[in-house]
Amino acid sequence: MTKSSRRKRFLTGENGFRLPPMVKRREKLIKIKRYWKVETLEEAYELNQKRANRIIGGMVWMKMGEKQFHTAIDLSDVVSSEIVENEEEFIIGAMTTLRDLECHEGIHKYTDGAVKESLRHIVGVQFRNVATVGGSIWGRFGFSDVLTMFLAMDTYVDLYKGGRVSLEAFSKMPYDKDILLNIVVKKNTMSLAYESMRNTKTDFPVLACAASVRPDEVLLSIGARPQKAVIIRANDTVMKIDRSEQEEFARALAVQVKAEISVGSNMRASAEYRRQLAGVLARRAVMKALVADEQKPMVITDTDTLQTKGGEQIC
Amino acid sequence: MLIKMWLNGEPIRDHMDADMLLLDFVRRHGALSVKRGCETANCGLCTVLLEGKPVLSCSILAAKAEGKHVVTLEGVQKEAEEFGTFLANQGAEQCGFCNPGFIMNILAMEKELKDPTEEEINEYLAGNLCRCSGFVGQLRSIQAYLKHKQEVRAHEAE
Ligand SMILES: Cc1cc2nc3c(=O)[nH]c(=O)nc-3n(C[C@H](O)[C@H](O)[C@H](O)COP(=O)(O)OP(=O)(O)OC[C@H]3O[C@@H](n4cnc5c(N)ncnc54)[C@H](O)[C@@H]3O)c2cc1C
Ligand code: FES
Ligand code: FES
């Protein structure tokens, strides 16, 4: 064998020659045979029924987890990437990026800044310009700030075949082959706040908590337990406390949360630490939401009070 | 598959695999400033502008840039050089590996945020990691650069 053919065989790894790691060709993180921008939802749905095909949102998450699939189904032309606001609701297209959601003035105002707070810690601006709201909600990830935040609001998802379903029900549904079209947030009267704890900036949250103070109930959505977010509603004992006694109310709710919450351990934190943290974040988030609530007009006589300017960007 | 896009203002038509990342595509077309750091969407080294917005080219398929404008450091040489002077003046640059992504994001921030506070700057750049510096020199250089730009704008307005 000549020197050059031995070298070629060495470099290409042919005939049992093992390449040392330095020379080995870099493996693609994700392998896709075909990229397909669909023209109709039905086309997307049909393609998605095949096991080898996948719908892609921003594809940031899939790139980390999936090894290979056949067709990447791009919904850009058939699913909205915009946020529409009307008197009753926000309709957020599933292809909307996390950054566009974070910067939407109407949502920012309606949620007392809570949505921005829930998103601003997710990696970086360049990341949030790619990752989509649809991918985040469809994924129903345990660590998800996005799911935790939306569960605290009166949120629904529009599914192509499944129709409109409450997000709480959707979060418990098994994964199927439907298509998520919109995330719909009803503009009910409520004050919101969001709190999370991370071991280091931009890491996944150790625990996340969104509080929603409504005229007739107070609830918390707690995520990254590390299992997916769950809702805890303030019980009768807590609700009997006058809400103007903010500290007392928040402390009582924190006690309830610590007693009720189901938490687990992972590399980021132990279950016991999370339980303590749940009490702390619950208290802080409810305090913030109660303060926001106090600053709002007592009685809403005009639906316009709930109207926000919307459409404009705050970033 | 065939793809058409603009890279630093130049129209490009090329055949590529469906799973080619934007990072590999722009490098194939000479934009070697764009580097692969973590490839897990964490370090920001691969930042490019897609339709004016900073995105991670390691985490987006080139196919998604079909018909769009992509800008890399090669396309903003003048602005990059100008900011580079501020980095050098503050001794903020060490190995310099993080610079391409960092500078792209700073230029995007300058367009997006008006008069950002220190907290807003830190937040905007949270996705750009530098393993050499403690970010302090970089922050000083950004603040000096933004102040300079403001003065230039004020001067022009007079
Ligand atoms: C390094 C890293 C750090 C992260 N940190 C955080 C964090 O701190 N907090 C947090 O909340 N999130 C975090 N995330 C998750 C991120 O915010 C997004 O939720 C995630 O990337 C999914 O969005 P995507 O657009 O990339 O979805 P994709 O990866 O494209 O899709 C995710 C899943 O949803 C499916 N899908 C997408 N769109 C639709 C649709 N319209 N209909 C049906 N199915 C659909 C896909 O088939 C896939 O199964 C992180 C992700 C990464 C990679
Ligand atoms: S290489 Fe893209 S974020 Fe690190
Ligand atoms: S200067 Fe070395 S990585 Fe930033």
PDB file of N, CA and C in Angstrom, chain B residues 73 76-87 103 107 145:
ATOM      1  N   LEU B  73     -20.417  39.672  10.585  1.00  0.00           N
ATOM      2  CA  LEU B  73     -19.434  40.722  10.893  1.00  0.00           C
ATOM      3  C   LEU B  73     -18.780  41.279   9.619  1.00  0.00           C
ATOM      4  N   VAL B  76     -20.495  44.325   8.334  1.00  0.00           N
ATOM      5  CA  VAL B  76     -20.569  45.566   9.132  1.00  0.00           C
ATOM      6  C   VAL B  76     -19.169  45.959   9.616  1.00  0.00           C
ATOM      7  N   GLN B  77     -18.228  45.849   8.700  1.00  0.00           N
ATOM      8  CA  GLN B  77     -16.823  46.092   9.047  1.00  0.00           C
ATOM      9  C   GLN B  77     -16.578  47.464   9.680  1.00  0.00           C
ATOM     10  N   LYS B  78     -17.242  48.486   9.093  1.00  0.00           N
ATOM     11  CA  LYS B  78     -16.980  49.848   9.575  1.00  0.00           C
ATOM     12  C   LYS B  78     -17.428  50.010  11.029  1.00  0.00           C
ATOM     13  N   GLU B  79     -18.658  49.578  11.272  1.00  0.00           N
ATOM     14  CA  GLU B  79     -19.210  49.700  12.625  1.00  0.00           C
ATOM     15  C   GLU B  79     -18.404  48.843  13.605  1.00  0.00           C
ATOM     16  N   ALA B  80     -18.020  47.629  13.143  1.00  0.00           N
ATOM     17  CA  ALA B  80     -17.279  46.720  14.018  1.00  0.00           C
ATOM     18  C   ALA B  80     -15.926  47.315  14.399  1.00  0.00           C
ATOM     19  N   GLU B  81     -15.296  47.925  13.417  1.00  0.00           N
ATOM     20  CA  GLU B  81     -13.982  48.544  13.690  1.00  0.00           C
ATOM     21  C   GLU B  81     -14.126  49.670  14.691  1.00  0.00           C
ATOM     22  N   GLU B  82     -15.182  50.450  14.491  1.00  0.00           N
ATOM     23  CA  GLU B  82     -15.407  51.588  15.395  1.00  0.00           C
ATOM     24  C   GLU B  82     -15.576  51.086  16.834  1.00  0.00           C
ATOM     25  N   PHE B  83     -16.410  50.079  17.005  1.00  0.00           N
ATOM     26  CA  PHE B  83     -16.613  49.558  18.360  1.00  0.00           C
ATOM     27  C   PHE B  83     -15.349  48.868  18.872  1.00  0.00           C
ATOM     28  N   GLY B  84     -14.634  48.196  17.973  1.00  0.00           N
ATOM     29  CA  GLY B  84     -13.396  47.500  18.338  1.00  0.00           C
ATOM     30  C   GLY B  84     -12.397  48.424  19.031  1.00  0.00           C
ATOM     31  N   THR B  85     -12.358  49.660  18.596  1.00  0.00           N
ATOM     32  CA  THR B  85     -11.440  50.632  19.213  1.00  0.00           C
ATOM     33  C   THR B  85     -11.806  50.829  20.685  1.00  0.00           C
ATOM     34  N   PHE B  86     -13.093  50.899  20.954  1.00  0.00           N
ATOM     35  CA  PHE B  86     -13.534  51.087  22.349  1.00  0.00           C
ATOM     36  C   PHE B  86     -13.179  49.866  23.197  1.00  0.00           C
ATOM     37  N   LEU B  87     -13.327  48.683  22.594  1.00  0.00           N
ATOM     38  CA  LEU B  87     -12.954  47.447  23.307  1.00  0.00           C
ATOM     39  C   LEU B  87     -11.476  47.479  23.663  1.00  0.00           C
ATOM     40  N   ILE B 103     -19.943  41.397  19.124  1.00  0.00           N
ATOM     41  CA  ILE B 103     -20.078  42.666  18.391  1.00  0.00           C
ATOM     42  C   ILE B 103     -21.393  42.698  17.604  1.00  0.00           C
ATOM     43  N   LEU B 107     -24.226  45.612  18.120  1.00  0.00           N
ATOM     44  CA  LEU B 107     -24.749  46.453  17.039  1.00  0.00           C
ATOM     45  C   LEU B 107     -26.279  46.330  16.955  1.00  0.00           C
ATOM     46  N   TYR B 145     -18.845  53.536  24.188  1.00  0.00           N
ATOM     47  CA  TYR B 145     -19.233  53.536  22.773  1.00  0.00           C
ATOM     48  C   TYR B 145     -20.620  54.171  22.590  1.00  0.00           C
TER      49      TYR B 145
END
